[in-house]
Amino acid sequence: MRPGLRAGRRPSDLQHLRLLPAVPLPGRAGISIRARIPAALDLRIIWRRFLPLLFAHSGRRRARRFLPGNFRVGIHLQPALSKRFLALLDWSCAEHRLPGGFQILEFFHGPLFRGGRAKFLPLGISFFTFEFIHYAVDRYEGKTEAGSAAEYLSFILYFPTMVAGPIKRYQDFLPKVRNPSKDTLENWRIGCTRILTGLAKKFCVADVMTAFTNHLNKADILTAQRWVLPLWLLAYGMKIYFDFSGYSDIAIGSARLFGIRVPENFDWPYFQVNIAEFWRHWHISLTRWLIDYVFIPLGGSRVANSRIWANLMVTMLVSGVWHGAGLNFVVWGAWHGALLVVHRIWIQLRGPAPPDRGFIRLAASWAGTFLWVNLGWAFFSMDLSTALLFFRRLVGG
Amino acid sequence: MMLQLLEKIKSILEYLGGVSEDLPLESLRWMRGPLWWGTWWAVLILSIVAFSGQSSKFIYIDF
């Protein structure tokens, strides 16, 4: 008999951990495999009770101070507090060293940071900082409860989504952690399918596209035949979609193994028929974050037209700068900001598109959206001078 | 007609990818069984293995 499995005593959670390697051995210690698999596969127990404790007591003094800091402040943040919203954001930026701060520093002092960035930038900081800010702001506005320290740490340290999203919301996550789905077999069926689908997207499509996207450099652009250029850019558009949606599938599938559903990140973005719809279906969790914590605080769409357009531009510029340090990302953000502004003006002038428009009009709208989005990838995939060269060759030959 | 067909294809792909848990068409009941899922997983695994060895990092990992 294994230690801790004495008769009449319920195995503790730690013993569930010890049971894991024993799963493939049928009939061991008189317990049938059928009875043991669900207990061993019930990773929710391990996650909910142990991982937060492991991380919180990892012995790293700085890490211990860093994480509960946000939580402690979150507990005391009440809607009645007189601190202003911007002051709160300032504090949050200072305490958590917003990745935006790094990006901006790198943008202006590139040579100083070049080669050294990876040494002090924690993996995934851009993503979990979004969750820090969300938690602090929503606590301040009274939109969420504080939860317990373990629940907060589960939220922040939830590994499937920690590195590159999807960006979760505390109020959505809490009920799932407190009462995760208990249908283990179904969770594993869906979770494994999502993980395998994500891997297939990455290996079978995204990585195949790399052979074409590697040509997006000055030397190849100068020497290539003109008709090849749009194909290389299209390949990049496919690569980034299948790469990131594949990653999101793996993250969502991994979360599902624990019985927890996290938000979707993609919903057929390349099949949308206008740019606003594209952004509602591309990197959905980031778009929602930008709307809630950048666009709406700026006034959203309840202000004068010129302010709405400015708000759209600022929001997309923030998105661009977040994506990378370099003028090309600023231009990429401005590109999408301008597309959103033009779309808004178009809607104001012509009214919203009728739902029963014919297939031809729908196809034309789709083709236009697809074209503009894919042209925009030029600024995302190449530095500014290379992207401009690309367009010069594309248009001028 | 065309749009309905595209919607059907989309819902089948979502079911196969694990995004949707509801069977898109009643005529595809056979897709519910363990035999189907085992076969589908085998196809996915074989595809992954066939294309492995050329991997690059995930684009969004270091943001």
XYZ file of C-alpha atoms in Angstrom:
460
model
C 0.000 0.000 0.000
C 1.260 3.462 -0.868
C 2.023 5.844 1.994
C -1.003 7.824 3.015
C -3.498 5.368 1.561
C -4.291 3.640 4.812
C -7.724 2.089 5.076
C -10.492 4.427 6.166
C -8.572 7.573 5.420
C -9.474 9.878 2.544
C -6.418 10.618 0.425
C -5.315 14.203 0.677
C -4.809 16.359 -2.388
C -1.075 15.773 -2.249
C -1.718 12.067 -2.461
C -3.689 12.666 -5.624
C -0.446 14.025 -7.012
C 1.330 10.834 -5.970
C -1.364 8.745 -7.622
C -0.622 10.166 -11.048
C 2.203 7.795 -12.044
C 0.217 4.820 -10.838
C -2.579 5.218 -13.367
C -1.359 2.812 -16.065
C -1.020 -0.086 -13.630
C -4.366 -1.900 -13.518
C -5.417 -3.656 -10.403
C -2.562 -2.300 -8.287
C -3.246 -2.309 -4.546
C -6.637 -3.793 -5.241
C -8.054 -0.630 -6.838
C -9.427 -1.036 -10.341
C -8.181 1.307 -13.041
C -11.754 2.460 -13.629
C -11.994 3.721 -10.080
C -8.576 5.341 -10.063
C -8.504 7.238 -13.340
C -11.030 9.925 -12.447
C -9.246 10.707 -9.175
C -5.867 10.804 -10.828
C -7.072 12.916 -13.724
C -8.881 15.348 -11.502
C -6.226 18.014 -11.948
C -8.639 20.654 -10.689
C -7.924 19.594 -7.133
C -4.195 19.963 -7.647
C -4.609 23.283 -9.345
C -7.059 24.837 -6.942
C -5.350 23.889 -3.714
C -1.690 23.364 -4.389
C -0.299 25.365 -7.259
C -1.156 28.749 -5.756
C 0.504 27.668 -2.527
C 3.559 26.377 -4.372
C 3.967 29.661 -6.149
C 3.225 31.781 -3.115
C 5.852 29.930 -1.084
C 8.418 29.478 -3.778
C 11.010 31.181 -1.641
C 11.466 34.094 -4.013
C 11.071 37.078 -1.752
C 10.502 39.513 -4.596
C 7.840 37.308 -6.183
C 6.110 36.918 -2.816
C 5.980 40.663 -2.336
C 5.062 41.421 -5.932
C 1.938 39.325 -6.336
C 0.109 39.776 -3.046
C 0.805 43.513 -3.381
C -1.750 43.816 -6.140
C -4.155 41.610 -4.206
C -3.788 43.497 -0.913
C -4.431 46.787 -2.616
C -7.328 45.216 -4.509
C -8.965 44.220 -1.226
C -8.864 47.800 0.008
C -9.931 49.387 -3.238
C -13.554 50.356 -2.864
C -15.739 52.444 -5.155
C -15.962 55.146 -2.483
C -12.194 55.765 -2.532
C -11.403 59.299 -3.543
C -8.411 58.387 -5.694
C -8.873 59.317 -9.270
C -8.886 56.723 -12.003
C -5.760 58.017 -13.662
C -3.890 58.159 -10.392
C -4.762 54.520 -9.927
C -3.497 53.627 -13.368
C -0.308 55.573 -12.699
C 0.216 53.619 -9.534
C -0.528 50.362 -11.289
C 1.983 51.198 -14.011
C 4.613 52.069 -11.465
C 4.090 49.037 -9.289
C 3.809 46.465 -12.023
C 6.198 48.027 -14.477
C 3.752 48.018 -17.324
C 5.126 46.333 -20.417
C 4.021 49.482 -22.198
C 6.689 51.231 -20.157
C 9.293 48.788 -21.410
C 8.052 49.114 -24.963
C 8.210 52.907 -24.797
C 11.676 52.861 -23.237
C 12.826 50.413 -25.858
C 11.244 52.545 -28.558
C 13.266 55.614 -27.582
C 16.395 53.906 -26.281
C 16.524 50.889 -28.580
C 20.308 50.568 -28.630
C 20.468 50.513 -24.826
C 17.916 47.751 -24.540
C 18.907 45.730 -27.580
C 20.021 42.283 -26.596
C 19.341 42.920 -22.926
C 15.577 42.912 -22.934
C 15.147 39.210 -22.505
C 17.311 39.233 -19.391
C 14.914 41.217 -17.268
C 11.532 41.000 -18.968
C 9.540 38.137 -17.443
C 7.884 35.847 -19.977
C 4.266 36.846 -20.547
C 4.490 40.123 -18.626
C 2.509 41.910 -21.347
C -0.391 39.574 -20.789
C -0.533 39.184 -17.031
C -0.100 42.923 -16.582
C -3.407 43.327 -18.417
C -4.954 41.130 -15.757
C -3.285 43.123 -12.939
C -4.697 46.350 -14.340
C -8.114 44.791 -14.917
C -8.212 43.555 -11.321
C -7.089 46.875 -9.831
C -9.458 48.976 -11.940
C -12.465 46.701 -11.498
C -11.889 46.539 -7.743
C -11.644 50.321 -7.681
C -14.903 50.616 -9.593
C -16.601 47.954 -7.471
C -17.195 45.661 -10.419
C -15.709 42.585 -8.794
C -15.208 41.099 -5.373
C -11.731 40.649 -3.923
C -11.930 36.868 -3.475
C -9.459 35.010 -1.282
C -5.681 35.204 -1.683
C -5.645 31.678 -3.151
C -8.351 32.615 -5.639
C -6.496 35.745 -6.650
C -3.261 33.791 -7.126
C -5.135 31.150 -9.106
C -6.338 33.929 -11.379
C -2.968 35.589 -11.873
C -0.874 32.414 -12.009
C -3.258 30.312 -14.061
C -0.563 28.839 -16.271
C -2.566 27.964 -19.412
C -3.280 31.643 -20.033
C -0.373 33.290 -18.250
C 2.128 33.472 -21.100
C 0.046 34.750 -24.014
C -3.597 34.873 -23.003
C -6.493 34.731 -23.595
C -6.797 37.643 -21.151
C -9.236 36.587 -18.458
C -11.653 38.581 -16.307
C -11.669 38.000 -12.552
C -15.468 38.114 -12.245
C -15.787 35.428 -14.940
C -12.946 33.321 -13.582
C -13.972 33.259 -9.889
C -17.188 31.222 -10.257
C -15.335 28.741 -12.471
C -12.561 28.250 -9.923
C -15.069 27.936 -7.097
C -17.278 25.555 -8.998
C -15.377 24.006 -11.910
C -17.063 21.631 -14.314
C -17.079 18.123 -12.862
C -17.636 16.298 -16.135
C -14.046 15.083 -16.285
C -14.370 12.839 -19.340
C -16.089 15.530 -21.408
C -13.562 18.153 -20.265
C -10.697 15.898 -21.330
C -12.334 15.079 -24.661
C -12.836 18.753 -25.476
C -9.518 19.825 -23.933
C -7.432 17.248 -25.821
C -9.259 18.002 -29.082
C -8.524 21.717 -28.671
C -4.853 21.059 -27.878
C -4.407 18.724 -30.861
C -6.230 21.169 -33.154
C -3.973 23.981 -31.953
C -0.851 21.916 -32.546
C -2.097 20.945 -36.020
C -2.741 24.621 -36.858
C 0.769 25.499 -35.742
C 2.680 22.626 -37.335
C 0.643 21.948 -40.461
C -0.219 25.500 -41.514
C 1.616 28.267 -39.637
C 5.062 26.675 -39.841
C 4.568 25.758 -43.497
C 3.857 29.423 -44.213
C 7.187 30.374 -42.645
C 8.919 29.173 -45.812
C 7.179 32.004 -47.677
C 7.220 34.693 -44.993
C 10.998 34.366 -44.607
C 11.210 36.200 -47.930
C 9.790 39.381 -46.431
C 13.176 41.107 -46.310
C 14.782 43.869 -48.376
C 17.032 41.684 -50.508
C 14.261 39.284 -51.535
C 11.702 42.047 -52.065
C 14.087 43.865 -54.408
C 14.799 40.804 -56.535
C 11.415 39.034 -56.483
C 8.902 39.141 -59.284
C 6.083 41.534 -58.508
C 3.273 38.962 -58.526
C 4.945 37.005 -55.737
C 4.861 39.887 -53.253
C 1.123 39.753 -52.402
C 1.408 35.979 -51.979
C 4.185 36.401 -49.399
C 2.065 38.925 -47.529
C -0.975 36.662 -47.715
C 1.186 33.854 -46.333
C 2.091 36.101 -43.382
C -1.606 36.858 -42.790
C -2.327 33.112 -42.696
C 0.725 32.397 -40.572
C -0.098 34.893 -37.845
C -3.708 33.717 -37.694
C -2.934 30.006 -37.538
C 0.003 30.593 -35.186
C -1.847 32.671 -32.611
C -5.223 30.958 -32.898
C -3.365 27.632 -32.614
C -1.655 28.886 -29.465
C -5.005 30.076 -28.097
C -6.528 26.660 -28.822
C -3.754 25.006 -26.817
C -4.245 27.457 -23.932
C -8.042 27.071 -23.940
C -7.738 23.274 -24.208
C -5.220 23.126 -21.361
C -7.531 25.224 -19.179
C -10.386 22.891 -20.029
C -8.446 19.907 -18.673
C -8.923 21.541 -15.267
C -12.648 21.995 -15.888
C -12.292 25.732 -16.440
C -13.434 27.573 -19.547
C -11.468 30.658 -20.492
C -12.563 33.234 -23.085
C -12.215 32.532 -26.781
C -9.651 34.623 -28.657
C -10.638 34.136 -32.304
C -13.941 33.677 -34.084
C -13.335 33.453 -37.841
C -11.847 36.965 -38.143
C -10.907 36.626 -41.820
C -14.543 35.963 -42.726
C -15.824 39.275 -41.376
C -17.312 41.862 -43.687
C -16.057 45.093 -42.123
C -13.089 46.210 -40.071
C -15.080 46.758 -36.859
C -16.345 43.165 -37.074
C -12.818 41.988 -37.809
C -11.620 43.484 -34.526
C -14.553 41.963 -32.647
C -13.378 38.545 -33.868
C -9.562 38.923 -33.833
C -7.693 38.604 -30.510
C -11.066 39.094 -28.858
C -9.800 39.228 -25.269
C -7.306 42.009 -26.102
C -9.889 43.980 -28.086
C -12.301 43.798 -25.151
C -9.554 44.882 -22.775
C -8.663 47.854 -24.987
C -12.330 48.855 -25.254
C -12.897 48.637 -21.476
C -9.643 50.176 -20.253
C -8.602 52.557 -23.040
C -11.466 53.414 -25.401
C -14.281 53.843 -22.852
C -12.213 55.836 -20.290
C -11.313 58.187 -23.153
C -15.036 58.831 -23.685
C -15.869 55.904 -25.951
C -18.507 56.620 -28.532
C -20.661 58.903 -26.375
C -18.803 62.043 -27.364
C -18.605 64.271 -30.426
C -17.656 62.620 -33.708
C -14.185 64.119 -33.809
C -13.514 62.815 -30.285
C -14.754 59.339 -31.251
C -12.364 59.289 -34.178
C -9.523 60.462 -31.938
C -10.434 57.793 -29.376
C -10.373 55.089 -32.044
C -6.987 56.277 -33.260
C -5.529 56.437 -29.728
C -6.866 52.970 -28.879
C -5.356 51.411 -31.982
C -2.084 53.278 -31.475
C -1.910 51.851 -27.952
C -2.519 48.423 -29.477
C 0.250 49.050 -32.018
C 2.805 50.187 -29.424
C 1.889 47.239 -27.209
C 2.610 44.836 -30.071
C 6.180 45.981 -30.439
C 8.798 48.682 -30.159
C 9.286 50.267 -33.542
C 7.746 52.799 -35.883
C 6.280 50.008 -38.005
C 3.996 48.974 -35.119
C 2.924 52.590 -34.639
C 2.038 52.748 -38.330
C 0.231 49.397 -38.087
C -1.847 50.772 -35.199
C -2.517 53.990 -37.115
C -3.475 51.938 -40.193
C -6.170 50.082 -38.265
C -7.237 53.234 -36.406
C -7.713 54.976 -39.767
C -9.666 51.999 -41.147
C -11.967 52.068 -38.116
C -12.466 55.834 -38.478
C -13.270 55.508 -42.201
C -15.684 52.667 -41.434
C -17.408 54.776 -38.770
C -17.751 57.746 -41.135
C -19.096 55.415 -43.827
C -21.723 54.033 -41.423
C -22.715 57.561 -40.385
C -23.101 58.645 -44.002
C -24.748 55.528 -45.445
C -26.393 53.972 -42.388
C -25.731 50.422 -41.217
C -25.654 47.728 -43.881
C -29.004 45.919 -44.295
C -28.958 42.350 -42.963
C -30.478 40.959 -46.159
C -27.900 42.312 -48.582
C -27.159 39.950 -51.387
C -24.292 37.508 -51.667
C -22.393 39.702 -54.143
C -22.423 42.749 -51.809
C -21.463 40.567 -48.893
C -18.597 39.033 -50.866
C -17.405 42.493 -51.936
C -17.442 43.720 -48.299
C -15.543 40.621 -47.220
C -12.955 41.008 -49.991
C -12.379 44.685 -49.114
C -11.942 43.921 -45.413
C -9.639 40.992 -46.121
C -7.540 43.090 -48.493
C -7.043 46.039 -46.112
C -6.295 43.823 -43.125
C -3.734 41.834 -45.088
C -2.058 44.936 -46.499
C -1.738 46.135 -42.897
C 0.304 43.026 -42.020
C 3.138 44.532 -44.083
C 3.765 47.008 -41.248
C 3.460 44.265 -38.658
C 5.843 41.843 -40.315
C 8.581 44.186 -41.555
C 10.385 47.243 -40.253
C 9.122 50.518 -41.651
C 11.697 51.014 -44.406
C 11.242 47.411 -45.632
C 7.456 47.771 -45.552
C 7.635 50.991 -47.566
C 9.939 49.290 -50.066
C 7.435 46.440 -50.253
C 4.608 48.851 -51.130
C 6.790 50.738 -53.622
C 7.530 47.506 -55.437
C 3.948 46.285 -55.135
C 2.481 49.448 -56.630
C 5.294 50.765 -58.815
C 6.874 47.545 -59.960
C -27.977 28.916 -50.278
C -24.242 29.541 -50.450
C -24.254 31.247 -47.049
C -26.167 28.351 -45.483
C -23.614 25.919 -46.855
C -20.761 28.013 -45.463
C -22.516 28.165 -42.070
C -22.813 24.373 -42.040
C -19.154 23.899 -42.925
C -18.205 26.392 -40.214
C -20.253 24.613 -37.546
C -18.798 21.209 -38.528
C -15.244 22.585 -38.339
C -15.987 24.144 -34.945
C -17.272 20.810 -33.681
C -14.195 18.997 -35.005
C -11.905 21.593 -33.436
C -13.578 21.328 -30.029
C -14.831 24.932 -30.113
C -18.465 23.865 -30.215
C -19.814 21.002 -28.152
C -23.135 20.703 -29.944
C -23.391 18.365 -32.897
C -23.996 20.610 -35.928
C -26.282 18.192 -37.784
C -28.389 15.344 -36.478
C -27.261 13.266 -39.456
C -23.727 13.353 -38.055
C -24.649 11.414 -34.888
C -21.825 8.970 -35.569
C -19.415 11.785 -34.764
C -20.385 11.536 -31.099
C -18.888 8.125 -30.419
C -15.461 7.296 -28.994
C -14.520 5.470 -32.206
C -14.898 8.682 -34.187
C -12.933 10.764 -31.664
C -10.181 8.161 -31.532
C -9.902 8.207 -35.330
C -9.974 12.010 -35.472
C -7.291 12.337 -32.801
C -5.160 9.797 -34.671
C -5.507 11.860 -37.871
C -4.511 15.030 -35.997
C -1.560 13.361 -34.282
C -0.313 11.854 -37.544
C -0.589 15.259 -39.265
C 1.321 16.915 -36.428
C 4.042 14.258 -36.562
C 4.230 14.486 -40.362
C 4.780 18.247 -40.246
C 6.959 18.391 -37.144
C 10.650 19.183 -37.351
C 10.229 22.589 -38.940
C 8.929 24.388 -35.886
C 9.317 28.050 -35.164
C 8.380 29.848 -31.970
C 4.881 31.158 -31.346
C 4.720 34.752 -32.578
C 2.913 36.119 -29.538
C 4.997 34.387 -26.875
C 7.442 37.219 -26.186
C 5.010 40.121 -26.273
